[in-house]
Coordinates of C-alpha atoms in Angstrom, one line a residue:
M1 CA 0.0 0.0 0.0
K2 CA 1.2 3.5 -0.8
S3 CA 1.5 5.7 2.2
V4 CA -0.6 8.9 1.9
Q5 CA 1.5 12.0 2.3
R6 CA 0.0 14.6 4.5
P7 CA 0.3 18.1 3.2
S8 CA 2.7 20.4 4.9
R9 CA 1.2 22.6 7.6
L10 CA 2.6 25.6 5.7
W11 CA 0.1 24.8 3.0
T12 CA -2.8 23.6 5.1
V13 CA -5.7 26.1 5.2
R14 CA -5.8 27.9 8.6
A15 CA -3.3 25.4 10.1
A16 CA -1.3 26.7 13.0
I17 CA 2.5 27.1 12.6
S18 CA 5.1 27.4 15.3
R19 CA 6.2 30.8 16.5
R20 CA 9.7 30.2 15.2
T21 CA 8.4 29.5 11.7
Y22 CA 6.2 32.5 11.8
W23 CA 9.1 34.9 12.7
V24 CA 11.4 33.3 10.1
L25 CA 8.7 33.8 7.4
A26 CA 8.0 37.4 8.6
L27 CA 11.7 38.4 8.6
T28 CA 12.1 36.8 5.1
G29 CA 9.1 38.8 3.9
L30 CA 10.6 42.0 5.3
I31 CA 14.3 41.5 4.3
T32 CA 13.7 40.1 0.7
P33 CA 12.4 43.5 -0.7
L34 CA 15.4 45.2 0.9
V35 CA 17.9 42.8 -0.8
L36 CA 16.2 43.2 -4.2
W37 CA 16.2 47.0 -3.7
A38 CA 20.0 46.9 -2.9
M39 CA 20.7 44.7 -5.9
L40 CA 18.6 46.9 -8.3
S41 CA 20.3 50.1 -7.1
A42 CA 23.8 48.5 -7.3
W43 CA 23.5 46.7 -10.7
G44 CA 20.3 47.9 -12.3
G45 CA 21.9 50.9 -14.0
M46 CA 19.7 53.3 -12.0
D47 CA 20.8 56.8 -11.2
S48 CA 20.9 57.3 -7.4
T49 CA 18.9 60.5 -7.9
F50 CA 16.0 58.3 -8.9
L51 CA 16.7 55.2 -6.8
P52 CA 19.0 55.7 -3.9
A53 CA 20.7 52.6 -2.3
P54 CA 19.4 51.4 1.1
L55 CA 22.7 52.5 2.7
Q56 CA 22.3 56.0 1.3
V57 CA 18.7 56.2 2.7
L58 CA 19.9 54.9 6.1
Q59 CA 22.6 57.6 6.1
K60 CA 20.0 60.2 5.3
A61 CA 17.7 58.9 8.1
W62 CA 20.7 59.1 10.5
F63 CA 21.5 62.7 9.5
W64 CA 17.8 63.6 9.8
A65 CA 17.7 62.1 13.3
T66 CA 20.9 63.7 14.5
E67 CA 20.9 67.1 12.7
N68 CA 17.3 67.9 11.5
D69 CA 15.1 66.9 14.4
L70 CA 13.6 63.6 13.2
L71 CA 12.0 63.0 16.6
G72 CA 10.3 66.3 16.5
D73 CA 8.9 65.7 13.0
A74 CA 7.8 62.2 14.0
G75 CA 6.2 63.4 17.2
I76 CA 4.1 66.1 15.6
S77 CA 2.9 63.7 12.9
I78 CA 2.0 61.1 15.5
Y79 CA 0.1 63.7 17.4
R80 CA -1.9 64.8 14.3
V81 CA -2.7 61.2 13.3
V82 CA -3.7 60.0 16.7
T83 CA -5.8 63.1 17.4
G84 CA -7.7 62.8 14.1
F85 CA -8.1 59.1 14.6
L86 CA -9.4 59.4 18.2
L87 CA -11.8 62.1 17.2
S88 CA -13.1 59.9 14.4
A89 CA -13.4 56.9 16.8
V90 CA -15.3 58.8 19.5
I91 CA -18.0 59.8 17.1
A92 CA -18.0 56.9 14.6
L93 CA -18.3 54.1 17.2
P94 CA -21.6 55.1 18.7
L95 CA -23.0 56.3 15.4
G96 CA -22.0 53.0 13.7
L97 CA -23.5 51.1 16.6
L98 CA -26.8 52.9 16.0
I99 CA -26.7 52.4 12.2
G100 CA -26.0 48.7 12.7
S101 CA -28.7 48.2 15.3
Y102 CA -31.6 50.2 14.0
R103 CA -32.9 50.0 10.4
S104 CA -34.5 53.4 10.8
V105 CA -31.1 55.0 11.6
Q106 CA -29.5 53.0 8.8
A107 CA -32.0 54.3 6.3
L108 CA -31.5 57.9 7.6
L109 CA -27.7 58.0 7.7
E110 CA -26.1 55.2 5.7
P111 CA -26.9 56.6 2.2
L112 CA -25.5 60.0 3.2
T113 CA -22.3 58.4 4.7
D114 CA -21.9 56.3 1.5
F115 CA -22.2 59.4 -0.6
I116 CA -19.6 61.4 1.4
R117 CA -17.0 58.7 1.8
Y118 CA -16.4 58.6 -2.0
M119 CA -15.4 62.3 -1.9
P120 CA -11.6 62.6 -1.9
A121 CA -10.3 64.1 1.4
V122 CA -7.8 66.3 -0.6
A123 CA -10.8 68.1 -2.2
F124 CA -11.8 69.4 1.2
I125 CA -8.5 71.2 1.9
P126 CA -9.7 74.6 0.6
L127 CA -12.9 74.4 2.6
V128 CA -11.0 73.2 5.7
M129 CA -8.7 76.2 5.4
I130 CA -11.7 78.5 5.2
W131 CA -13.6 76.9 8.0
V132 CA -10.9 76.2 10.6
G133 CA -7.8 78.1 9.4
I134 CA -4.3 76.7 8.7
D135 CA -3.2 75.7 12.2
E136 CA -3.1 72.2 13.8
S137 CA -6.9 71.9 13.7
A138 CA -6.9 72.0 9.9
K139 CA -4.4 69.1 9.6
I140 CA -6.4 67.1 12.2
A141 CA -9.6 67.8 10.3
I142 CA -8.2 66.4 7.1
I143 CA -7.3 63.2 8.8
F144 CA -10.7 63.1 10.5
I145 CA -12.5 63.5 7.2
G146 CA -10.3 60.8 5.6
T147 CA -11.1 58.2 8.2
F148 CA -14.5 59.0 9.8
F149 CA -16.9 58.0 7.1
Q150 CA -15.2 54.8 6.3
M151 CA -15.0 53.9 10.0
V152 CA -18.8 54.6 10.5
L153 CA -19.7 52.1 7.8
M154 CA -17.2 49.4 9.0
V155 CA -18.5 49.7 12.6
A156 CA -22.1 49.4 11.3
E157 CA -21.2 46.3 9.3
D158 CA -19.4 44.8 12.4
V159 CA -22.6 45.3 14.4
R160 CA -24.8 43.8 11.7
R161 CA -22.6 40.6 11.8
V162 CA -23.7 39.9 15.4
P163 CA -25.8 36.7 15.1
A164 CA -29.5 37.4 15.1
A165 CA -30.0 34.3 17.4
Q166 CA -28.2 36.2 20.2
V167 CA -30.4 39.2 19.9
E168 CA -33.6 37.0 19.7
A169 CA -32.5 35.0 22.8
A170 CA -32.0 38.2 24.8
Q171 CA -35.4 39.5 23.7
T172 CA -37.0 36.2 24.7
M173 CA -35.5 36.7 28.2
G174 CA -37.0 40.2 28.4
A175 CA -34.0 42.4 27.5
N176 CA -35.0 46.0 26.6
R177 CA -33.4 48.0 23.8
R178 CA -30.6 49.5 26.0
E179 CA -29.8 46.1 27.4
L180 CA -29.7 44.6 23.9
I181 CA -27.1 47.1 22.8
E182 CA -25.0 47.3 26.0
K183 CA -25.0 43.6 27.0
V184 CA -25.5 41.7 23.7
I185 CA -24.7 43.6 20.5
F186 CA -21.7 45.7 21.7
P187 CA -19.9 42.9 23.6
S188 CA -20.4 40.5 20.7
A189 CA -19.1 43.0 18.2
K190 CA -16.0 44.1 20.2
P191 CA -13.4 41.8 18.6
A192 CA -14.4 43.0 15.2
L193 CA -14.6 46.6 16.3
L194 CA -11.0 46.5 17.5
D195 CA -9.9 45.1 14.2
T196 CA -11.8 47.9 12.5
L197 CA -9.9 50.5 14.6
R198 CA -6.6 48.8 13.6
I199 CA -7.4 49.0 9.9
T200 CA -8.7 52.6 10.0
M201 CA -5.6 53.7 12.0
G202 CA -3.6 52.6 8.9
W203 CA -5.9 54.9 6.8
A204 CA -5.2 57.8 9.1
W205 CA -1.5 57.4 8.4
T206 CA -2.1 57.4 4.6
Y207 CA -3.8 60.8 4.9
L208 CA -0.9 62.3 6.8
V209 CA 0.9 63.7 3.8
V210 CA -2.4 65.2 2.5
A211 CA -3.0 66.8 5.9
E212 CA 0.5 68.3 6.0
L213 CA -0.2 70.0 2.7
V214 CA -2.1 72.6 4.7
A215 CA 0.5 75.2 5.6
A216 CA 2.7 72.9 7.5
N217 CA 6.3 73.6 8.5
S218 CA 7.0 70.4 10.4
G219 CA 6.1 66.7 10.3
L220 CA 7.1 63.6 8.3
G221 CA 4.7 64.3 5.5
Y222 CA 5.9 67.9 5.2
A223 CA 9.5 66.7 5.0
I224 CA 8.6 64.3 2.2
L225 CA 6.8 67.1 0.3
R226 CA 9.7 69.5 0.8
A227 CA 12.2 66.8 -0.4
Q228 CA 10.1 66.3 -3.5
R229 CA 10.6 69.9 -4.5
F230 CA 14.4 69.5 -4.5
L231 CA 14.4 65.9 -5.9
Q232 CA 15.9 64.6 -2.7
T233 CA 14.7 61.0 -3.2
D234 CA 16.8 59.6 -0.3
T235 CA 14.8 61.8 2.1
I236 CA 11.6 60.7 0.4
F237 CA 12.5 57.1 0.9
A238 CA 13.6 57.7 4.5
G239 CA 10.3 59.4 5.3
I240 CA 8.2 56.7 3.7
I241 CA 10.1 54.0 5.5
I242 CA 9.9 55.8 8.9
I243 CA 6.1 56.1 8.4
G244 CA 5.9 52.5 7.5
L245 CA 7.9 51.5 10.6
I246 CA 5.7 53.6 12.9
G247 CA 2.6 52.0 11.2
L248 CA 4.0 48.5 11.7
I249 CA 4.6 49.1 15.4
T250 CA 1.1 50.6 15.8
D251 CA -0.4 47.6 14.0
Q252 CA 1.4 45.1 16.2
L253 CA 0.3 47.0 19.3
F254 CA -3.3 46.7 18.1
R255 CA -2.8 43.0 17.5
W256 CA -1.2 42.5 20.9
G257 CA -4.2 44.3 22.5
H258 CA -6.6 42.1 20.6
R259 CA -4.9 39.0 21.8
R260 CA -4.9 40.2 25.4
A261 CA -8.6 41.4 25.3
F262 CA -10.0 38.3 23.5
P263 CA -7.6 35.4 24.3
W264 CA -10.3 32.8 23.6
L265 CA -10.2 33.7 19.9
Y266 CA -6.6 32.4 19.8
L267 CA -7.1 29.0 21.4
K268 CA -6.0 26.1 19.3
G269 CA -8.4 23.4 18.2

């Protein structure tokens, strides 16, 4: 009899892998593009003005950190992103909860939200400058506009995914509307809601450069835009990579918080 070969766990759908295997694959995925980039810049015949080498970008990042106040630029950008994101979350979470829970609120607000979310945030810059000026509130407002409407709809969809059987069972036991939302719908939707916040935080970072178009004189996005004017591609690469690293750290913090808050979702078997 021929022995039946079992497929590798690496290629088994949703199969768990060891932590060591995970980190080996994760590091491979991160390092491989850097190696290809170094090879292309060294032997691809590309002018360093258009494609600087990784070492050149690293040197520029070090110069930025030691001579040009990288920590200050990163700090003000993090402040703008986090403030715009938190403002969005404070309003979007209860609003999305209502839209997902009540068909009447869904009919009233969801079409309008769908309509506005397709409008590009950059188109609001002239209006934001007129309405709130050109100080920090303008930059925060752009990040808010870029994330709020998407977040509302995602939160509403998370709430709608709560099994109807849970709601019906609570109604059978006499739960009122407030108890249904506070003790059934919201607790059941919390794991998905935290994932939604993680995803929309990424969107908030993508709107950073747009936000710092508004009369900025500091920040990572401003530094990238300033470098573009002088064709300083090494600074552009450095800024993009730094934003990516901050985003990666933020994403991993959200994932860590998700595992700590909902450990039963990560039980094997």
